[in-house]
Each structure stands twice: as C-alpha cells, then as structure tokens.
Amino acid sequence: MARPDKEYKRNMSSIEIPVIAGDGIGPEITSAVLKIVDAAVRSTSLQLEWIPVVAGLSALEQGSELIPQRTMDEIARCGVALKGPCTTPVGEGFTSINVKLRKAFNLYAAVRPVRSMPGVETRYQNVDLIIIRENTEGLYSGVENEVTPGVVMSMKVASKAACQRIATWAFRFANRRGREKVTVLHKANIMKMTDGLFLKCASDVHANDYPNLAFESTIIDAGCMKLVQDPSQFDVLLLENLYGDVISDLCAGLVGGLGVVPGANIGEDLSIFEAVHGSAPDIAGRNIANPLALLMSSVMMLNFLAETRQLPELAESAELIRRSYDACMIHGEKTRDLGGELGTAEFADAVIARL
Ligand code: NAI
C-alpha cells in the first residue's frame, strides 16, 4: 500500500476520518464520542469529516460482507479510522473483524495505555503502564485444523521479522516517551521456539540499540501475580498477540475496568483507534455504557494526527478533551461502571460542558 501522506496534506482544513460505529454498545458510545470531539475541535480552524462505514453484525444485517470492500477502501484512502467494538459471530466460519483489519492493514503494534484516573477509586492509585501487543501473529494466525476426528490444532506463528519489528517499535516508543523499562512477559520456558524467538528478538534489540533503557523478562504466570500485587513495578509491557489481549483486560481491572482503557492499532501506513473493550451485548441499547475508553482512543487519534500531519491544533483539542473528562471524574460525573449515575449521553453532555 502506498504511503499517501501527500494526498492527506492537500486539504488540511478538513480531515476525513472513517468511523465504524460497531455493534452492541458501539453506536451509542460512538455517537457520544463524535459529539464531544466535534465540540472540542470546533474552536480550531480545522474540521473533522466523519465518514460512516460499517463492519460486523451491522454490516451483515445490511446484507453486506462482515467487512465490506467500501469500508476497507475508505480506511485505506484516509489512512486513519475510529472504530467502535464489533461483534464477531462465534463459529459459523466467520473470521474476526479485528484480526482481519489488523492483518489487512498490517497494524502490527497495538498500544494500550493503562493509567489510574483521578476520581476513580481502585485498589491502586499509581498505575501507569503502556501495553504493546504484537498484533499480527501468535495464536491469532487463524491457522486451525482437524488433525483427526476429535483432535483439533491451532498454530502459533512467530516470525523473526515480526518479532524484531514489534521489539524495535516498542523500544523506540519507550525511548521517545521517556519511559525507563521494557518488560517482556512470555512463556519461553514451555514454548521454546515461538516465545523463545520473541524474547530473543526483544533482548537483541535492547542490547544493540537501546542499552540506555532497562530491560527485563518475566514468565507470564508470575508476571500476572506481580501485576496484581504491585503494578508500579512495571513500565512498558511487550507481549505477543494472545498474552497482550489477556493482559490488557487484566490491567484494565487495575484502573477501574474496561470503560477506561483506550487503544491504537498502528501500522506503517495507517492506524485504527479503538477501545480495548468489546461490544458488551449485555448492556447494549440502555444508555449505560461508558464511552470514556473510546473517547480516550479518539484523544490518541487526535494526537496521532497532530504529530503525523503537523496539525498542532488537534493536540490542543486532545488536551482540552483530556482535561474535561478528568474534571468530570474528579467531580463524580461518571457512568455506572465507575460508581457514577450518568447515562452514556449525559456523560457526553457533562464532558462538553467542561470543554
Ligand atoms: P466486552 O468487553 O464486550 O464485555 C466484558 C464486560 O465488560 C461486560 O460485562 C460488559 O458489560 C463490560 N463492558 C465492556 N465495555 C464497557 C463499557 N464501555 N462500559 C461499561 N461496561 C463495559 O467483552 P465480551 O463480552 O467478551 O465480548 C462481547 C463481544 O465483543 C464479542 O462478540 C467479542 O468478539 C467482541 N469484542 C470486540 C472487540 C473489538 O471490536 N475491539 C474487542 C473484544 C471483544
């Protein structure tokens, strides 16, 4: 895929952003988030042009494929997207939408900042972790087969190129952000080849290119115990695909739950921003879902656009949103999952009132 930076710069006053509202709670949290972001960006000379595209159950319901070609084309054309959570039907031969998007656009680095929030009481008040997950390989290779009736197999894939790429990305990120330590959580004692390769690549990148940063590796089961005992001992966590998925939710539990953990899926040519959580069908359509994780993802997106397209106004809008939701938390203007009483739409109004 060609790098389309020049095309983006042609029209810098209006920025096109495809939006997948998603399934379950997706439409309600996405609508809340777009309202807030529009209100924040309004004071700049820029305008965001949201392009609605579909994926997931909502696409199937419209008679399209799980990810219609138009959705892929618009994301490729714009180089960025904001994505609500999508439901992938279990079984029935459907590939996960997320896995497909990440593979199709080579979004190899998932970045998930996990931080204690002001005004959100949890067991710890000092959590400040960045999870970096390899997003394209491991057990998400999608290679599964039936070896013989009653015996099925799923293939865990690790390539040197992908392991080196994510390790390099993680150390460069840590270095640029002034972080001090990168920890690999792994199971190389059992999966000596796959996890062994992941660990070796991280260790080599550290030794060759970033000896200024601290580096450690911990077997993932012990790492889970250490995370829940004292998360402040970790800084940047580097994990292969499945471990990154699981540890993201574990870490969300340290800071108030899935409602407060954003994410970005980063590739060479484009990036897709989405919350860590799923479509939460158990609470869908009731105006009780927390839009904050998607809002935080949109803040990451604005900062990304500010940096990659030299649009500093968007970094100011991002900061405005961040200060406003922090103020909401401090003043108890929260959704139910965080102990508050506001609905999804009322929370959006509260953030807008504080912009
Ligand atoms: P989930 O993250 O949707 O829900 C887990 C629990 O957290 C539920 O009790 C839910 O109510 C709660 N929760 C999640 N987000 C919340 C929010 N914003 N506010 C308040 N509470 C929230 O995970 P689950 O139930 O395992 O998956 C449901 C569906 O989502 C599945 O079809 C799965 O494939 C899909 N999924 C999609 C993802 C994506 O599109 N990025 C990521 C993870 C799951």
Short mmCIF file of C-alpha atoms and ligand atoms in Angstrom, two decimals:
data_model
loop_
_atom_site.label_atom_id
_atom_site.label_comp_id
_atom_site.label_asym_id
_atom_site.label_seq_id
_atom_site.Cartn_x
_atom_site.Cartn_y
_atom_site.Cartn_z
CA MET A 1 0.00 0.00 0.00
CA ALA A 2 1.43 3.37 -0.99
CA ARG A 3 2.13 5.89 1.70
CA PRO A 4 -0.47 8.56 0.97
CA ASP A 5 0.88 11.46 3.12
CA LYS A 6 0.92 13.89 0.20
CA GLU A 7 -2.72 13.26 -0.54
CA TYR A 8 -3.68 13.99 3.06
CA LYS A 9 -1.88 17.32 3.03
CA ARG A 10 -3.75 18.64 0.02
CA ASN A 11 -6.78 19.54 2.07
CA MET A 12 -5.65 20.27 5.56
CA SER A 13 -8.62 22.26 6.81
CA SER A 14 -10.95 19.27 6.57
CA ILE A 15 -9.76 15.89 7.79
CA GLU A 16 -11.65 12.82 6.65
CA ILE A 17 -11.97 10.07 9.24
CA PRO A 18 -13.87 6.84 8.56
CA VAL A 19 -15.90 5.74 11.57
CA ILE A 20 -17.12 2.23 12.28
CA ALA A 21 -19.84 2.62 14.91
CA GLY A 22 -19.78 -1.13 15.51
CA ASP A 23 -22.26 -3.40 17.26
CA GLY A 24 -23.83 -3.70 20.70
CA ILE A 25 -22.90 -0.58 22.68
CA GLY A 26 -20.85 0.64 19.67
CA PRO A 27 -23.41 3.04 18.14
CA GLU A 28 -24.31 4.74 21.45
CA ILE A 29 -20.72 5.26 22.63
CA THR A 30 -19.57 6.33 19.15
CA SER A 31 -22.31 8.93 18.88
CA ALA A 32 -21.35 10.31 22.32
CA VAL A 33 -17.68 10.47 21.36
CA LEU A 34 -18.19 12.18 17.99
CA LYS A 35 -20.31 14.83 19.70
CA ILE A 36 -17.54 15.57 22.21
CA VAL A 37 -14.73 15.56 19.65
CA ASP A 38 -16.67 17.85 17.29
CA ALA A 39 -17.30 20.27 20.15
CA ALA A 40 -13.61 20.30 21.07
CA VAL A 41 -12.32 20.75 17.52
CA ARG A 42 -14.88 23.50 16.76
CA SER A 43 -12.63 26.17 18.26
CA THR A 44 -9.82 25.37 15.77
CA SER A 45 -9.62 26.27 12.09
CA LEU A 46 -9.92 22.56 11.29
CA GLN A 47 -12.94 20.44 10.65
CA LEU A 48 -13.29 16.69 11.04
CA GLU A 49 -15.37 15.00 8.39
CA TRP A 50 -16.62 11.70 9.78
CA ILE A 51 -17.26 9.09 7.09
CA PRO A 52 -19.62 6.39 8.39
CA VAL A 53 -18.60 2.90 7.28
CA VAL A 54 -19.86 -0.45 8.53
CA ALA A 55 -18.36 -3.71 9.76
CA GLY A 56 -19.51 -6.59 11.90
CA LEU A 57 -23.06 -7.67 12.62
CA SER A 58 -24.43 -4.33 11.41
CA ALA A 59 -22.79 -4.96 8.02
CA LEU A 60 -24.29 -8.46 7.83
CA GLU A 61 -27.70 -7.03 8.74
CA GLN A 62 -27.40 -4.65 5.78
CA GLY A 63 -26.74 -7.62 3.52
CA SER A 64 -23.01 -6.89 3.14
CA GLU A 65 -19.98 -8.95 3.99
CA LEU A 66 -18.62 -8.80 7.53
CA ILE A 67 -16.19 -6.09 6.35
CA PRO A 68 -17.46 -4.56 3.10
CA GLN A 69 -14.91 -3.53 0.48
CA ARG A 70 -16.04 0.10 0.77
CA THR A 71 -15.04 0.09 4.44
CA MET A 72 -11.58 -1.21 3.55
CA ASP A 73 -11.23 1.28 0.71
CA GLU A 74 -12.22 4.31 2.79
CA ILE A 75 -9.85 3.38 5.60
CA ALA A 76 -7.02 2.86 3.11
CA ARG A 77 -7.78 6.18 1.42
CA CYS A 78 -7.90 8.20 4.65
CA GLY A 79 -5.03 6.47 6.47
CA VAL A 80 -6.87 6.56 9.79
CA ALA A 81 -10.13 5.31 11.34
CA LEU A 82 -12.04 5.43 14.60
CA LYS A 83 -13.65 2.13 15.41
CA GLY A 84 -16.36 1.11 17.84
CA PRO A 85 -16.43 -2.50 19.05
CA CYS A 86 -17.71 -5.13 16.63
CA THR A 87 -19.32 -8.47 17.35
CA THR A 88 -17.79 -11.38 15.51
CA PRO A 89 -20.33 -14.24 15.42
CA VAL A 90 -18.89 -17.30 17.22
CA GLY A 91 -18.35 -20.28 14.89
CA GLU A 92 -20.13 -20.24 11.53
CA GLY A 93 -16.80 -19.75 9.76
CA PHE A 94 -16.51 -16.00 10.38
CA THR A 95 -13.03 -14.56 10.68
CA SER A 96 -12.72 -11.99 13.48
CA ILE A 97 -13.23 -8.47 12.13
CA ASN A 98 -10.44 -7.16 14.28
CA VAL A 99 -7.99 -9.84 13.20
CA LYS A 100 -8.92 -9.23 9.57
CA LEU A 101 -8.50 -5.45 9.80
CA ARG A 102 -5.20 -5.75 11.64
CA LYS A 103 -3.84 -8.22 9.10
CA ALA A 104 -5.18 -6.43 6.01
CA PHE A 105 -3.60 -3.11 7.01
CA ASN A 106 -0.61 -4.66 8.76
CA LEU A 107 -1.46 -2.90 12.03
CA TYR A 108 1.30 -4.69 13.84
CA ALA A 109 1.52 -2.67 17.05
CA ALA A 110 -1.37 -2.39 19.49
CA VAL A 111 -0.68 0.33 22.04
CA ARG A 112 -2.78 0.47 25.18
CA PRO A 113 -2.01 2.97 27.91
CA VAL A 114 -3.35 1.87 31.29
CA ARG A 115 -3.35 4.66 33.86
CA SER A 116 -5.01 5.37 37.17
CA MET A 117 -7.68 8.02 36.69
CA PRO A 118 -8.23 10.93 39.04
CA GLY A 119 -11.53 10.44 40.87
CA VAL A 120 -11.75 6.73 40.06
CA GLU A 121 -11.17 4.80 43.28
CA THR A 122 -9.42 1.47 42.76
CA ARG A 123 -7.04 -0.65 44.76
CA TYR A 124 -4.09 1.26 43.28
CA GLN A 125 -3.69 4.95 42.51
CA ASN A 126 -0.26 4.73 40.89
CA VAL A 127 -0.75 2.62 37.78
CA ASP A 128 0.99 3.97 34.68
CA LEU A 129 1.60 1.16 32.21
CA ILE A 130 1.86 1.01 28.44
CA ILE A 131 0.96 -2.33 26.90
CA ILE A 132 2.47 -3.02 23.50
CA ARG A 133 0.99 -6.08 21.85
CA GLU A 134 2.18 -7.77 18.66
CA ASN A 135 -0.98 -7.71 16.62
CA THR A 136 -0.49 -9.98 13.60
CA GLU A 137 0.90 -13.38 14.64
CA GLY A 138 0.89 -15.86 17.52
CA LEU A 139 -2.23 -17.94 18.02
CA TYR A 140 -4.21 -15.37 16.02
CA SER A 141 -2.66 -16.71 12.81
CA GLY A 142 -6.07 -18.19 12.02
CA VAL A 143 -4.45 -21.49 11.05
CA GLU A 144 -6.60 -24.15 12.70
CA ASN A 145 -7.40 -27.63 11.51
CA GLU A 146 -8.71 -31.00 12.49
CA VAL A 147 -5.78 -33.38 12.63
CA THR A 148 -8.03 -36.40 13.01
CA PRO A 149 -11.64 -36.66 14.20
CA GLY A 150 -11.72 -35.44 17.79
CA VAL A 151 -8.32 -33.74 17.61
CA VAL A 152 -8.01 -30.11 16.52
CA MET A 153 -4.99 -27.90 16.30
CA SER A 154 -4.31 -24.16 16.30
CA MET A 155 -0.99 -22.93 15.02
CA LYS A 156 1.10 -20.40 16.92
CA VAL A 157 3.21 -18.46 14.46
CA ALA A 158 6.23 -16.30 15.25
CA SER A 159 8.46 -14.89 12.53
CA LYS A 160 11.80 -13.24 13.17
CA ALA A 161 10.78 -10.26 11.04
CA ALA A 162 7.59 -9.60 13.02
CA CYS A 163 9.27 -10.17 16.41
CA GLN A 164 12.09 -7.79 15.55
CA ARG A 165 9.63 -5.23 14.16
CA ILE A 166 7.47 -5.09 17.29
CA ALA A 167 10.52 -5.12 19.60
CA THR A 168 12.07 -2.22 17.68
CA TRP A 169 8.76 -0.35 17.74
CA ALA A 170 8.36 -0.89 21.49
CA PHE A 171 11.86 0.24 22.44
CA ARG A 172 11.71 3.25 20.12
CA PHE A 173 8.35 4.21 21.60
CA ALA A 174 9.63 3.77 25.17
CA ASN A 175 12.73 5.81 24.42
CA ARG A 176 10.84 8.68 22.76
CA ARG A 177 8.28 8.84 25.55
CA GLY A 178 10.92 8.95 28.27
CA ARG A 179 9.91 5.59 29.72
CA GLU A 180 12.56 3.70 31.65
CA LYS A 181 11.96 -0.01 31.35
CA VAL A 182 10.57 -2.58 28.91
CA THR A 183 9.39 -5.93 30.28
CA VAL A 184 8.62 -8.91 28.08
CA LEU A 185 6.03 -11.29 29.54
CA HIS A 186 6.44 -14.71 27.90
CA LYS A 187 6.30 -18.46 28.27
CA ALA A 188 9.62 -19.27 26.61
CA ASN A 189 10.28 -21.97 29.20
CA ILE A 190 7.49 -24.04 27.54
CA MET A 191 7.16 -22.60 24.01
CA LYS A 192 10.87 -22.53 23.43
CA MET A 193 10.74 -21.79 19.72
CA THR A 194 7.90 -19.26 19.37
CA ASP A 195 8.12 -17.39 22.68
CA GLY A 196 11.87 -18.07 22.65
CA LEU A 197 12.18 -16.16 19.37
CA PHE A 198 10.01 -13.30 20.64
CA LEU A 199 12.16 -12.99 23.76
CA LYS A 200 15.45 -13.24 21.89
CA CYS A 201 14.46 -10.55 19.40
CA ALA A 202 13.49 -8.19 22.25
CA SER A 203 16.70 -8.94 24.08
CA ASP A 204 18.80 -8.33 20.93
CA VAL A 205 17.05 -5.04 20.09
CA HIS A 206 17.67 -3.89 23.65
CA ALA A 207 21.35 -4.88 23.66
CA ASN A 208 22.11 -3.50 20.20
CA ASP A 209 20.02 -0.34 20.05
CA TYR A 210 18.63 0.71 23.42
CA PRO A 211 21.09 -0.25 26.19
CA ASN A 212 20.11 3.05 27.88
CA LEU A 213 16.72 1.55 28.81
CA ALA A 214 16.22 -1.14 31.42
CA PHE A 215 15.02 -4.49 30.11
CA GLU A 216 13.64 -7.50 31.92
CA SER A 217 11.71 -10.63 31.10
CA THR A 218 9.24 -12.45 33.30
CA ILE A 219 7.38 -15.69 32.77
CA ILE A 220 3.82 -14.60 32.21
CA ASP A 221 2.14 -16.52 35.04
CA ALA A 222 4.47 -14.96 37.60
CA GLY A 223 4.08 -11.66 35.75
CA CYS A 224 0.29 -11.78 36.31
CA MET A 225 0.82 -12.24 40.02
CA LYS A 226 3.30 -9.36 40.16
CA LEU A 227 0.94 -7.12 38.18
CA VAL A 228 -1.91 -7.56 40.64
CA GLN A 229 0.40 -7.33 43.66
CA ASP A 230 2.20 -4.16 42.64
CA PRO A 231 1.67 -2.78 39.13
CA SER A 232 4.01 0.14 39.81
CA GLN A 233 7.00 -2.17 39.32
CA PHE A 234 6.22 -2.25 35.56
CA ASP A 235 6.54 0.44 32.92
CA VAL A 236 6.23 -0.70 29.27
CA LEU A 237 4.99 -4.27 28.75
CA LEU A 238 5.83 -6.01 25.47
CA LEU A 239 3.80 -9.11 24.64
CA GLU A 240 2.92 -11.42 21.79
CA ASN A 241 -0.63 -11.37 20.50
CA LEU A 242 -2.69 -13.59 22.83
CA TYR A 243 -0.85 -12.56 26.00
CA GLY A 244 -1.31 -8.92 25.04
CA ASP A 245 -5.04 -9.46 24.62
CA VAL A 246 -5.45 -11.14 28.01
CA ILE A 247 -3.11 -8.85 29.95
CA SER A 248 -4.91 -5.77 28.56
CA ASP A 249 -8.12 -6.78 30.31
CA LEU A 250 -6.26 -7.76 33.47
CA CYS A 251 -4.62 -4.33 33.56
CA ALA A 252 -7.97 -2.64 32.82
CA GLY A 253 -9.17 -4.23 36.05
CA LEU A 254 -6.37 -2.43 37.93
CA VAL A 255 -7.62 1.03 36.96
CA GLY A 256 -11.41 0.81 37.03
CA GLY A 257 -12.34 -1.61 34.26
CA LEU A 258 -12.76 -1.77 30.52
CA GLY A 259 -14.50 1.60 30.45
CA VAL A 260 -11.21 3.45 30.89
CA VAL A 261 -8.65 1.72 28.65
CA PRO A 262 -8.11 3.09 25.13
CA GLY A 263 -6.11 1.64 22.29
CA ALA A 264 -4.45 2.25 18.96
CA ASN A 265 -3.58 -0.25 16.26
CA ILE A 266 -0.58 1.17 14.46
CA GLY A 267 0.91 0.21 11.10
CA GLU A 268 3.39 1.76 8.69
CA ASP A 269 0.73 3.35 6.52
CA LEU A 270 -2.32 3.81 8.68
CA SER A 271 -3.70 3.47 12.19
CA ILE A 272 -7.06 2.49 13.66
CA PHE A 273 -8.11 3.74 17.08
CA GLU A 274 -10.49 1.73 19.27
CA ALA A 275 -11.21 0.92 22.91
CA VAL A 276 -9.91 -2.34 24.37
CA HIS A 277 -13.40 -3.49 25.31
CA GLY A 278 -15.88 -5.36 23.14
CA SER A 279 -19.47 -4.73 22.09
CA ALA A 280 -20.87 -5.54 25.57
CA PRO A 281 -24.18 -7.02 24.35
CA ASP A 282 -25.28 -7.43 27.99
CA ILE A 283 -25.71 -3.66 28.38
CA ALA A 284 -26.34 -2.58 24.77
CA GLY A 285 -29.09 -0.09 23.93
CA ARG A 286 -29.66 1.01 27.55
CA ASN A 287 -27.69 4.26 27.61
CA ILE A 288 -25.50 2.94 30.42
CA ALA A 289 -22.25 2.08 28.60
CA ASN A 290 -19.19 4.14 29.37
CA PRO A 291 -17.95 6.00 26.26
CA LEU A 292 -14.74 7.08 28.01
CA ALA A 293 -12.44 4.36 26.62
CA LEU A 294 -13.46 5.24 23.06
CA LEU A 295 -13.17 8.94 23.90
CA MET A 296 -9.63 8.33 25.19
CA SER A 297 -8.91 6.43 21.96
CA SER A 298 -10.09 9.46 20.00
CA VAL A 299 -7.71 11.62 22.04
CA MET A 300 -4.90 9.26 20.99
CA MET A 301 -6.11 9.65 17.41
CA LEU A 302 -6.07 13.46 17.58
CA ASN A 303 -2.54 13.38 18.97
CA PHE A 304 -1.52 10.95 16.24
CA LEU A 305 -2.95 13.24 13.53
CA ALA A 306 -1.33 16.26 15.15
CA GLU A 307 2.05 14.54 15.06
CA THR A 308 1.93 12.78 11.69
CA ARG A 309 0.23 15.56 9.71
CA GLN A 310 1.71 18.54 11.52
CA LEU A 311 -1.62 19.80 12.85
CA PRO A 312 -0.78 21.11 16.35
CA GLU A 313 -4.34 22.43 16.83
CA LEU A 314 -5.51 18.85 17.14
CA ALA A 315 -3.10 18.24 20.02
CA GLU A 316 -4.71 21.24 21.75
CA SER A 317 -8.19 19.77 21.18
CA ALA A 318 -6.96 16.44 22.54
CA GLU A 319 -5.65 18.13 25.68
CA LEU A 320 -8.92 20.03 26.10
CA ILE A 321 -10.90 16.78 25.99
CA ARG A 322 -8.49 15.07 28.39
CA ARG A 323 -8.74 17.89 30.95
CA SER A 324 -12.53 17.89 30.64
CA TYR A 325 -13.04 14.19 31.26
CA ASP A 326 -10.53 14.28 34.11
CA ALA A 327 -12.58 17.12 35.66
CA CYS A 328 -15.77 15.07 35.21
CA MET A 329 -14.18 12.14 37.05
CA ILE A 330 -12.99 14.36 39.89
CA HIS A 331 -16.48 15.86 40.27
CA GLY A 332 -18.22 12.48 40.24
CA GLU A 333 -19.75 12.95 36.79
CA LYS A 334 -19.32 9.31 35.82
CA THR A 335 -21.16 6.38 34.31
CA ARG A 336 -22.36 3.50 36.47
CA ASP A 337 -19.42 1.18 35.84
CA LEU A 338 -17.25 3.76 37.64
CA GLY A 339 -19.69 4.26 40.50
CA GLY A 340 -21.50 7.26 39.00
CA GLU A 341 -25.07 7.77 37.89
CA LEU A 342 -24.81 9.33 34.43
CA GLY A 343 -26.01 7.66 31.28
CA THR A 344 -23.88 7.49 28.13
CA ALA A 345 -25.45 10.60 26.57
CA GLU A 346 -25.49 12.56 29.86
CA PHE A 347 -21.80 11.84 30.37
CA ALA A 348 -21.08 13.22 26.90
CA ASP A 349 -23.01 16.39 27.80
CA ALA A 350 -21.05 16.69 31.05
CA VAL A 351 -17.72 16.49 29.21
CA ILE A 352 -18.87 19.05 26.63
CA ALA A 353 -19.98 21.42 29.41
CA ARG A 354 -16.43 21.34 30.79
CA LEU A 355 -14.59 21.87 27.49
P1 NAI B 1 -16.80 -6.97 26.41
O1 NAI B 1 -15.57 -6.15 26.54
O2 NAI B 1 -17.77 -6.56 25.38
O3 NAI B 1 -17.58 -7.01 27.84
C1 NAI B 1 -16.99 -7.51 29.02
C2 NAI B 1 -17.71 -6.89 30.23
O4 NAI B 1 -17.33 -5.52 30.37
C3 NAI B 1 -19.23 -6.90 30.09
O5 NAI B 1 -19.80 -7.15 31.36
C4 NAI B 1 -19.56 -5.51 29.63
O6 NAI B 1 -20.83 -5.06 30.00
C5 NAI B 1 -18.47 -4.67 30.29
N1 NAI B 1 -18.13 -3.51 29.46
C6 NAI B 1 -17.40 -3.52 28.32
N2 NAI B 1 -17.30 -2.31 27.82
C7 NAI B 1 -17.96 -1.49 28.65
C8 NAI B 1 -18.22 -0.08 28.65
N3 NAI B 1 -17.76 0.71 27.69
N4 NAI B 1 -18.96 0.43 29.66
C9 NAI B 1 -19.43 -0.35 30.65
N5 NAI B 1 -19.21 -1.68 30.70
C10 NAI B 1 -18.49 -2.25 29.71
O7 NAI B 1 -16.31 -8.49 26.17
P2 NAI B 1 -17.12 -9.78 25.74
O8 NAI B 1 -18.44 -9.82 26.43
O9 NAI B 1 -16.16 -10.87 25.93
O10 NAI B 1 -17.34 -9.63 24.17
C11 NAI B 1 -18.56 -9.21 23.57
C12 NAI B 1 -18.35 -9.12 22.06
O11 NAI B 1 -17.38 -8.12 21.75
C13 NAI B 1 -17.85 -10.41 21.39
O12 NAI B 1 -18.57 -10.61 20.19
C14 NAI B 1 -16.40 -10.13 21.05
O13 NAI B 1 -15.99 -10.82 19.88
C15 NAI B 1 -16.45 -8.63 20.80
N6 NAI B 1 -15.18 -7.94 21.03
C16 NAI B 1 -14.86 -6.95 20.16
C17 NAI B 1 -13.72 -6.22 20.34
C18 NAI B 1 -13.43 -5.13 19.36
O14 NAI B 1 -14.21 -4.88 18.45
N7 NAI B 1 -12.33 -4.42 19.52
C19 NAI B 1 -12.80 -6.48 21.46
C20 NAI B 1 -13.27 -7.51 22.36
C21 NAI B 1 -14.41 -8.21 22.14
#
